[in-house]
Amino acid sequence: MIVEYILESSSKADPNDIFYKPPSAEEWKKLNDGHHVIVERIDNKEFEKKYLKLQEIGLSVIAAASKEMERADASWETLVNIGMNTVYYTLFPKKRKQQSETYLSNPNPTTATKMMAFVDSKFTYPFINLILPNIKFHLKVFLPKMLPRITIETLDKNADVSEYMREKLEPDSVVSAVKIYSKTYLTKKLQSFSDRYVKVTILSSRPLPKGNAPHTGEKFDRVLIDIHGGGFIATTSRCHQTYLRKWANETDVVIFAVDYKLAPKVKYPYVLDELWQAYFWIVTRAEMEFGVKPRTILLAGDSAGGNLAMSLTLYAIRSKFRVPDGLILGYPALNLSIRSFTPSILTAIDDFILRYSFLNICLNSYIPAEADASKDSYLSPCLIRDEELGQFPPMRIMVAGRDPLRDESYRLMSRLVELGKDAQMIEYRICLLYTSDAADDMQCVDLGGRRIIKKKKKKKKK
């Protein structure tokens, strides 16, 4: 199936695409002229051994978790069994390879979703909390949805937010997590409540006033809204707080991390609606509720979150609402069409983390039958028209050299450069030494078609 997909999609690729052009082409020259920075690390055999050992442990965990999750749901017993089986698969490489390959080549969607959810659950929270930096202000809240809901039918009818800008809500419109988890709220229908609010985690290096509490001290005027990744089907902002808390402490920025609902329980465009509702509230209500006046708003998102950050910005542009002042994207998923081909997608054939089969599960879980990712620019931001892309704010993109999602960022950067936008992409690579001791060269070949050859430094004879 994968081979058929690659053959079909590659045969339909645009011959004018940047990846069909040599490194001497004008597009590559412009891209590499200060817009594309490669951070390359070429390491010795000692590092290679550590990397391969880490890969072995990762595959052992995948083998153990997939075996356990096929028959059981998340529990403390499941966690113990996964730990014991990880040791077993580490000691028996053949068994590890057999089980991990069986799962990765054709994962069961239910098992895959359960495994991803288990990574960020109450059973792993104690371990995650051990590595989280300290933070002065950490509050979970539920923001009320103030605008009409976005649906497939209303996507092309961009929101008229003028009347809602004038709407005055009650001071207690924000519901704290402490309140929602109380007995009073638990007696209500949680689904009804969930549909009316968006869960958000607020992080700050300084305490924030709540509601009508008087505000003393300097107000925050810079906000970062983070949209986590996870293939649209897994994780929450908790997994990302290792760096979010660091950002808050070191930059004096208030961070609103949106914990949107996950597929397959909700389908597109439900998540876009939740982000739009949260974004509108932060722009219009954050000062009243928390003393935060967002003069500068940054959107950050990794993987699926990068996709959603682009889509949210596009929706704000089309709605003639305030556009973010900057985008920070980490390995964004810019094309959700299963029929699109880039050279980097070839790495998904045997990648031990992001296999093609897993990508397929994510897309099938998130995209409803009535949506077409090959035509919808909210699903696939790579389809955004130039006249709209020209209205996007400054952008910084980070990609990995062997990420299946990488090449769409190259394409986006090429377009941004042509439009004269303030944009830069940083690509991180690790070049492992697979040559013999007698070899004079180390090679790092990226799937974009360009080769970087570094000579090993010879030790000077004393």
Coordinates of C-alpha atoms in Angstrom, one line a residue:
M1 CA 0.0 0.0 0.0
I2 CA 2.8 2.5 1.0
V3 CA 4.7 1.7 -2.2
E4 CA 1.6 2.2 -4.3
Y5 CA 0.9 5.5 -2.6
I6 CA 4.5 6.8 -3.2
L7 CA 4.5 5.7 -6.8
E8 CA 1.1 7.3 -7.5
S9 CA 1.7 10.6 -5.6
S10 CA 5.3 11.1 -6.9
S11 CA 4.2 10.6 -10.5
K12 CA 1.7 13.5 -10.0
A13 CA 4.2 15.9 -8.4
D14 CA 4.6 19.3 -9.9
P15 CA 7.8 19.4 -12.1
N16 CA 8.2 23.1 -11.0
D17 CA 8.4 22.1 -7.4
I18 CA 11.5 23.3 -5.6
F19 CA 12.6 19.7 -5.0
Y20 CA 12.9 19.1 -8.7
K21 CA 15.4 21.8 -9.1
P22 CA 19.2 21.7 -8.5
P23 CA 20.9 23.5 -5.6
S24 CA 22.1 26.1 -8.1
A25 CA 18.5 27.1 -8.9
E26 CA 17.4 30.7 -8.0
E27 CA 14.8 29.4 -5.5
W28 CA 17.4 27.5 -3.5
K29 CA 19.8 30.5 -3.6
K30 CA 17.1 32.9 -2.2
L31 CA 16.1 30.4 0.5
N32 CA 19.7 29.9 1.6
D33 CA 20.4 33.7 1.7
G34 CA 19.8 34.2 5.4
H35 CA 16.4 32.5 5.5
H36 CA 17.5 28.9 6.0
V37 CA 20.0 28.0 8.7
I38 CA 21.3 24.5 9.1
V39 CA 22.4 23.5 12.6
E40 CA 24.4 20.4 11.9
R41 CA 26.0 18.2 14.4
I42 CA 28.5 15.6 13.2
D43 CA 29.4 13.1 15.9
N44 CA 31.7 10.3 16.5
K45 CA 31.1 6.6 17.0
E46 CA 30.5 7.1 20.7
F47 CA 27.5 9.3 20.0
E48 CA 26.3 6.8 17.4
K49 CA 26.3 4.1 20.0
K50 CA 24.3 6.2 22.4
Y51 CA 21.8 7.1 19.7
L52 CA 21.3 3.5 18.6
K53 CA 21.0 2.4 22.3
L54 CA 18.3 5.1 22.7
Q55 CA 16.5 3.7 19.6
E56 CA 16.7 0.2 21.1
I57 CA 15.1 1.4 24.3
G58 CA 12.4 3.3 22.3
L59 CA 11.5 0.2 20.3
S60 CA 11.5 -1.9 23.5
V61 CA 9.0 0.5 25.0
I62 CA 6.9 0.4 21.8
A63 CA 6.9 -3.4 21.7
A64 CA 6.0 -3.6 25.4
A65 CA 3.2 -0.9 25.3
S66 CA 1.6 -2.2 22.1
K67 CA 1.5 -5.8 23.5
E68 CA 0.0 -4.6 26.8
M69 CA -2.5 -2.1 25.3
E70 CA -3.9 -4.7 23.0
R71 CA -5.5 -6.4 25.9
A72 CA -5.8 -3.7 28.7
D73 CA -6.7 -0.1 29.3
A74 CA -4.5 2.4 31.2
S75 CA -4.0 1.5 34.8
W76 CA -1.2 1.3 37.4
E77 CA -1.0 -2.4 36.7
T78 CA -0.6 -1.6 33.0
L79 CA 2.3 0.7 33.8
V80 CA 4.1 -1.9 35.8
N81 CA 3.6 -4.5 33.1
I82 CA 4.9 -2.2 30.4
G83 CA 8.0 -1.6 32.5
M84 CA 8.6 -5.3 33.1
N85 CA 8.0 -6.1 29.4
T86 CA 10.4 -3.3 28.3
V87 CA 13.2 -5.0 30.3
Y88 CA 12.2 -8.3 28.6
Y89 CA 12.3 -6.9 25.1
T90 CA 15.6 -5.1 25.8
L91 CA 17.2 -8.4 26.7
F92 CA 15.8 -10.3 23.7
P93 CA 16.4 -8.2 20.6
K94 CA 14.8 -10.7 18.2
K95 CA 11.5 -10.7 20.1
R96 CA 11.7 -6.9 20.3
K97 CA 12.1 -6.5 16.5
Q98 CA 9.3 -9.0 15.8
Q99 CA 6.8 -7.3 18.1
S100 CA 7.7 -3.7 17.3
E101 CA 7.7 -4.3 13.5
T102 CA 4.4 -6.1 13.7
Y103 CA 2.9 -3.1 15.5
L104 CA 4.6 -0.3 13.5
S105 CA 3.8 -1.8 10.1
N106 CA 0.1 -2.1 10.7
P107 CA -1.0 -0.6 14.1
N108 CA -4.5 -1.0 15.3
P109 CA -6.1 2.5 15.5
T110 CA -7.6 1.8 19.0
T111 CA -4.3 0.5 20.4
A112 CA -2.3 3.4 18.8
T113 CA -4.7 6.0 20.3
K114 CA -4.6 4.3 23.8
M115 CA -0.8 4.2 23.7
M116 CA -0.5 7.9 22.8
A117 CA -3.1 8.8 25.5
F118 CA -1.2 6.8 28.1
V119 CA 2.0 8.9 27.5
D120 CA 0.1 11.9 28.9
S121 CA -2.2 10.5 31.6
K122 CA -2.6 10.5 35.4
F123 CA -0.3 7.4 35.4
T124 CA 2.6 9.3 34.0
Y125 CA 1.9 12.7 35.6
P126 CA 4.1 12.0 38.7
F127 CA 7.1 11.3 36.4
I128 CA 6.4 14.3 34.2
N129 CA 6.1 16.6 37.3
L130 CA 9.6 15.6 38.4
I131 CA 11.2 17.3 35.4
L132 CA 9.0 20.4 35.2
P133 CA 10.7 23.7 36.1
N134 CA 9.1 25.7 38.9
I135 CA 6.7 28.4 37.9
K136 CA 5.2 31.2 40.0
F137 CA 1.7 31.2 38.5
H138 CA 0.0 28.0 37.1
L139 CA -3.8 28.0 36.7
K140 CA -6.2 25.8 34.7
V141 CA -9.3 27.6 33.6
F142 CA -12.2 27.0 31.3
L143 CA -12.9 29.9 28.9
P144 CA -16.4 30.5 27.7
K145 CA -17.2 30.2 24.0
M146 CA -18.5 33.6 23.0
L147 CA -18.9 33.2 19.2
P148 CA -21.1 31.1 16.9
R149 CA -19.6 27.7 16.4
I150 CA -17.5 27.0 13.3
T151 CA -18.8 24.0 11.2
I152 CA -18.0 22.6 7.8
E153 CA -21.0 24.5 6.5
T154 CA -19.9 27.9 8.0
L155 CA -16.2 27.7 7.3
D156 CA -16.5 29.9 4.2
K157 CA -18.7 32.4 6.0
N158 CA -16.1 34.1 8.1
A159 CA -17.2 35.3 11.5
D160 CA -18.5 38.8 12.0
V161 CA -17.1 39.5 15.4
S162 CA -18.2 43.2 15.7
E163 CA -21.3 42.5 17.7
Y164 CA -19.5 40.2 20.1
M165 CA -16.8 42.8 20.7
R166 CA -19.5 44.9 22.4
E167 CA -21.0 42.0 24.4
K168 CA -20.4 42.3 28.2
L169 CA -20.0 39.0 30.1
E170 CA -20.4 38.5 33.8
P171 CA -17.2 38.8 35.9
D172 CA -17.3 35.0 36.8
S173 CA -17.5 34.0 33.2
V174 CA -14.1 32.2 33.5
V175 CA -14.5 28.9 35.4
S176 CA -11.5 27.7 37.3
A177 CA -10.4 24.0 37.2
V178 CA -10.9 23.9 40.9
K179 CA -14.6 24.9 40.5
I180 CA -15.3 22.5 37.6
Y181 CA -13.9 19.6 39.5
S182 CA -16.1 20.4 42.6
K183 CA -19.2 18.4 43.5
T184 CA -21.5 21.2 42.3
Y185 CA -20.3 20.9 38.7
L186 CA -19.8 17.2 38.7
T187 CA -23.6 16.8 39.3
K188 CA -24.2 18.5 35.9
K189 CA -23.9 17.0 32.5
L190 CA -20.2 17.4 31.8
Q191 CA -20.6 17.1 28.0
S192 CA -22.9 20.1 27.9
F193 CA -20.4 22.1 30.0
S194 CA -17.5 20.9 27.8
D195 CA -19.2 22.1 24.6
R196 CA -19.5 25.6 26.1
Y197 CA -16.0 26.1 27.4
V198 CA -12.4 25.6 26.2
K199 CA -9.8 24.3 28.7
V200 CA -6.7 26.5 28.9
T201 CA -3.6 26.4 31.2
I202 CA -2.1 29.8 32.1
L203 CA 1.6 30.0 33.0
S204 CA 3.3 33.1 34.2
S205 CA 6.5 34.2 36.0
R206 CA 4.5 36.6 38.2
P207 CA 1.1 36.1 39.9
L208 CA -1.9 37.3 38.0
P209 CA -5.1 38.9 39.5
K210 CA -8.2 36.9 39.1
G211 CA -11.6 38.3 38.2
N212 CA -12.4 41.5 40.1
A213 CA -9.3 41.3 42.3
P214 CA -7.3 44.6 42.2
H215 CA -4.2 44.5 40.1
T216 CA -1.0 45.8 41.6
G217 CA 2.3 46.1 39.8
E218 CA 3.2 46.2 36.1
K219 CA 0.7 44.6 33.7
F220 CA 1.8 41.9 31.3
D221 CA 1.5 43.1 27.7
R222 CA 3.0 40.1 25.9
V223 CA 1.1 36.9 25.4
L224 CA 2.1 33.6 23.8
I225 CA -0.7 31.2 22.9
D226 CA 0.7 27.6 22.6
I227 CA -1.1 24.9 20.6
H228 CA 0.4 21.5 21.4
G229 CA 1.0 18.7 18.9
G230 CA 0.2 15.0 19.1
G231 CA -1.3 14.1 15.7
F232 CA -4.6 15.7 16.7
I233 CA -5.3 12.5 18.7
A234 CA -3.1 12.7 21.8
T235 CA -1.2 14.6 24.5
T236 CA -2.0 17.8 26.4
S237 CA -0.1 21.0 27.3
R238 CA 1.3 19.2 30.3
C239 CA 3.8 17.3 28.1
H240 CA 5.0 20.6 26.7
Q241 CA 5.4 22.5 30.0
T242 CA 9.1 21.4 30.2
Y243 CA 9.8 24.3 27.8
L244 CA 6.7 26.4 28.2
R245 CA 7.5 27.1 31.8
K246 CA 11.1 27.9 30.8
W247 CA 9.8 30.4 28.2
A248 CA 7.5 32.0 30.8
N249 CA 10.3 32.3 33.4
E250 CA 12.9 33.6 31.0
T251 CA 10.9 35.9 28.7
D252 CA 8.4 37.4 31.2
V253 CA 5.5 36.4 28.8
V254 CA 2.1 35.1 29.9
I255 CA 1.5 31.8 28.2
F256 CA -2.0 30.5 27.4
A257 CA -1.7 26.8 26.5
V258 CA -4.9 25.5 24.9
D259 CA -5.9 22.0 25.7
Y260 CA -8.3 21.4 22.8
K261 CA -10.4 18.3 22.5
L262 CA -8.9 15.4 20.7
A263 CA -9.9 13.2 17.7
P264 CA -11.5 10.9 17.1
K265 CA -14.0 12.1 19.7
V266 CA -14.2 15.3 17.8
K267 CA -13.6 15.9 14.1
Y268 CA -12.4 18.9 12.1
P269 CA -13.3 21.7 12.3
Y270 CA -14.3 21.4 16.0
V271 CA -10.7 22.0 17.2
L272 CA -10.3 25.1 14.9
D273 CA -13.5 26.4 16.5
E274 CA -12.1 25.8 20.1
L275 CA -8.9 27.7 19.2
W276 CA -10.8 30.5 17.6
Q277 CA -13.0 30.8 20.7
A278 CA -10.0 30.8 23.0
Y279 CA -8.1 33.3 20.8
F280 CA -11.1 35.7 20.7
W281 CA -11.5 35.5 24.5
I282 CA -7.8 36.2 25.1
V283 CA -7.8 39.2 22.8
T284 CA -11.0 40.7 24.2
R285 CA -11.2 39.5 27.8
A286 CA -7.7 38.7 29.2
E287 CA -7.2 42.3 30.5
M288 CA -10.6 42.3 32.4
E289 CA -10.1 38.8 33.9
F290 CA -6.4 38.6 34.5
G291 CA -4.9 42.1 34.0
V292 CA -3.2 41.0 30.8
K293 CA -3.3 43.6 28.0
P294 CA -2.0 41.7 25.0
R295 CA -0.2 44.3 22.9
T296 CA 2.0 41.6 21.4
I297 CA 0.5 38.1 20.7
L298 CA 2.6 35.2 19.5
L299 CA 1.2 31.8 18.3
A300 CA 3.3 28.7 18.8
G301 CA 2.6 25.2 17.7
D302 CA 4.5 22.0 17.0
S303 CA 3.5 19.3 14.5
A304 CA -0.3 19.2 14.5
G305 CA -0.2 22.4 16.6
G306 CA 1.7 24.1 13.9
N307 CA -1.0 23.2 11.4
L308 CA -3.6 24.6 13.8
A309 CA -1.6 27.8 14.4
M310 CA -1.5 28.5 10.6
S311 CA -5.2 27.7 10.3
L312 CA -6.1 30.0 13.2
T313 CA -4.1 32.8 11.7
L314 CA -5.8 32.3 8.4
Y315 CA -9.3 32.4 10.0
A316 CA -8.4 35.6 11.8
I317 CA -7.3 37.2 8.5
R318 CA -10.4 36.2 6.7
S319 CA -12.6 37.4 9.6
K320 CA -10.8 40.8 9.6
F321 CA -9.9 40.3 13.3
R322 CA -6.7 41.0 15.0
V323 CA -3.9 38.9 13.5
P324 CA -1.1 37.5 15.7
D325 CA 2.1 39.4 15.7
G326 CA 4.3 36.4 15.1
L327 CA 4.2 32.6 14.5
I328 CA 6.7 30.1 16.0
L329 CA 6.2 26.7 14.3
G330 CA 8.0 23.4 15.2
Y331 CA 8.0 20.8 12.4
P332 CA 4.4 21.8 11.4
A333 CA 2.1 19.5 9.5
L334 CA 1.3 21.8 6.6
N335 CA -0.3 19.3 4.3
L336 CA -2.8 16.7 5.4
S337 CA -3.6 15.3 2.0
I338 CA -2.7 11.7 1.8
R339 CA -2.0 12.1 -1.9
S340 CA 0.7 14.7 -1.6
F341 CA 4.3 13.6 -2.1
T342 CA 7.6 15.1 -0.8
P343 CA 11.0 13.4 -0.6
S344 CA 11.0 13.6 3.2
I345 CA 7.8 11.5 3.4
L346 CA 10.0 8.5 2.4
T347 CA 11.5 8.5 5.9
A348 CA 8.1 7.5 7.2
I349 CA 8.5 4.1 5.7
D350 CA 10.8 2.9 8.4
D351 CA 10.9 5.7 11.0
F352 CA 10.6 4.1 14.5
I353 CA 8.5 7.0 15.8
L354 CA 6.5 8.5 12.9
R355 CA 5.6 5.7 10.5
Y356 CA 3.4 6.3 7.6
S357 CA 0.8 3.9 9.1
F358 CA 0.6 6.1 12.2
L359 CA 0.3 9.3 10.1
N360 CA -2.6 7.6 8.3
I361 CA -4.4 6.8 11.7
C362 CA -4.0 10.5 12.7
L363 CA -5.5 11.8 9.5
N364 CA -8.4 9.3 9.4
S365 CA -9.2 10.1 13.1
Y366 CA -9.2 13.9 12.5
I367 CA -10.6 14.5 9.0
P368 CA -14.3 13.7 8.4
A369 CA -15.5 12.1 5.3
E370 CA -17.1 15.3 4.0
A371 CA -13.8 17.3 4.2
D372 CA -11.1 17.3 1.4
A373 CA -7.6 18.0 2.6
S374 CA -6.4 18.4 -0.9
K375 CA -8.6 21.5 -1.4
D376 CA -9.2 22.9 2.1
S377 CA -6.5 25.4 3.2
Y378 CA -7.6 25.2 6.8
L379 CA -6.7 21.5 6.8
S380 CA -3.7 21.9 4.6
P381 CA -2.2 25.4 5.1
C382 CA 0.2 24.8 2.2
L383 CA -2.8 25.7 0.0
I384 CA -3.2 29.2 1.4
R385 CA -3.2 31.7 -1.5
D386 CA -0.4 34.1 -1.9
E387 CA -2.6 37.2 -1.3
E388 CA -3.5 35.7 2.1
L389 CA -0.1 34.4 2.9
G390 CA 1.2 37.9 2.3
Q391 CA -0.9 39.1 5.3
F392 CA 0.7 36.6 7.7
P393 CA 3.0 38.0 10.5
P394 CA 6.7 37.2 10.8
M395 CA 7.4 33.5 11.1
R396 CA 10.1 31.3 12.6
I397 CA 10.0 27.6 11.7
M398 CA 12.1 24.8 13.2
V399 CA 12.4 21.4 11.4
A400 CA 14.4 18.2 11.8
G401 CA 16.5 16.8 9.1
R402 CA 14.8 13.4 9.1
D403 CA 11.3 14.4 9.8
P404 CA 8.7 13.1 7.3
L405 CA 6.9 16.5 7.6
R406 CA 10.0 18.5 6.9
D407 CA 9.7 19.3 3.1
E408 CA 6.4 21.2 3.3
S409 CA 8.2 23.7 5.5
Y410 CA 10.8 24.1 2.7
R411 CA 8.0 24.8 0.2
L412 CA 6.3 27.3 2.6
M413 CA 9.6 29.1 3.2
S414 CA 10.3 29.4 -0.5
R415 CA 6.9 31.1 -1.0
L416 CA 7.4 33.4 2.0
V417 CA 10.8 34.4 0.6
E418 CA 9.3 35.2 -2.8
L419 CA 6.6 37.3 -1.1
G420 CA 9.3 39.3 0.8
K421 CA 8.1 38.2 4.2
D422 CA 10.0 38.2 7.4
A423 CA 10.6 34.5 7.8
Q424 CA 13.4 32.1 8.8
M425 CA 13.7 28.3 9.1
I426 CA 16.2 26.5 11.2
E427 CA 16.9 22.8 10.4
Y428 CA 18.5 20.6 12.9
R429 CA 20.5 17.6 11.7
I430 CA 22.5 14.9 13.3
C431 CA 24.9 13.1 10.9
L432 CA 25.9 9.7 12.2
L433 CA 29.2 8.1 11.2
Y434 CA 28.3 4.8 9.4
T435 CA 31.7 4.5 7.6
S436 CA 34.7 2.4 8.7
D437 CA 37.5 3.6 10.8
A438 CA 39.7 3.9 7.7
A439 CA 37.3 6.2 5.9
D440 CA 38.4 9.7 5.4
D441 CA 34.9 11.2 4.9
M442 CA 31.7 11.5 6.8
Q443 CA 28.6 12.0 4.7
C444 CA 25.2 13.4 5.6
V445 CA 22.7 13.1 2.8
D446 CA 19.3 14.8 3.2
L447 CA 16.3 13.7 1.2
G448 CA 16.0 17.2 -0.3
G449 CA 18.7 16.1 -2.7
R450 CA 21.6 18.2 -1.4
R451 CA 24.7 16.5 0.0
I452 CA 26.9 17.8 2.7
I453 CA 30.3 16.2 3.0
K454 CA 32.6 17.0 5.9
K455 CA 36.2 15.8 6.1
K456 CA 37.2 14.2 9.4
K457 CA 39.8 16.2 11.1
K458 CA 43.1 14.3 11.3
K459 CA 45.0 14.5 14.4
K460 CA 48.3 16.3 14.1
K461 CA 51.4 14.2 14.8
K462 CA 53.3 15.5 17.7

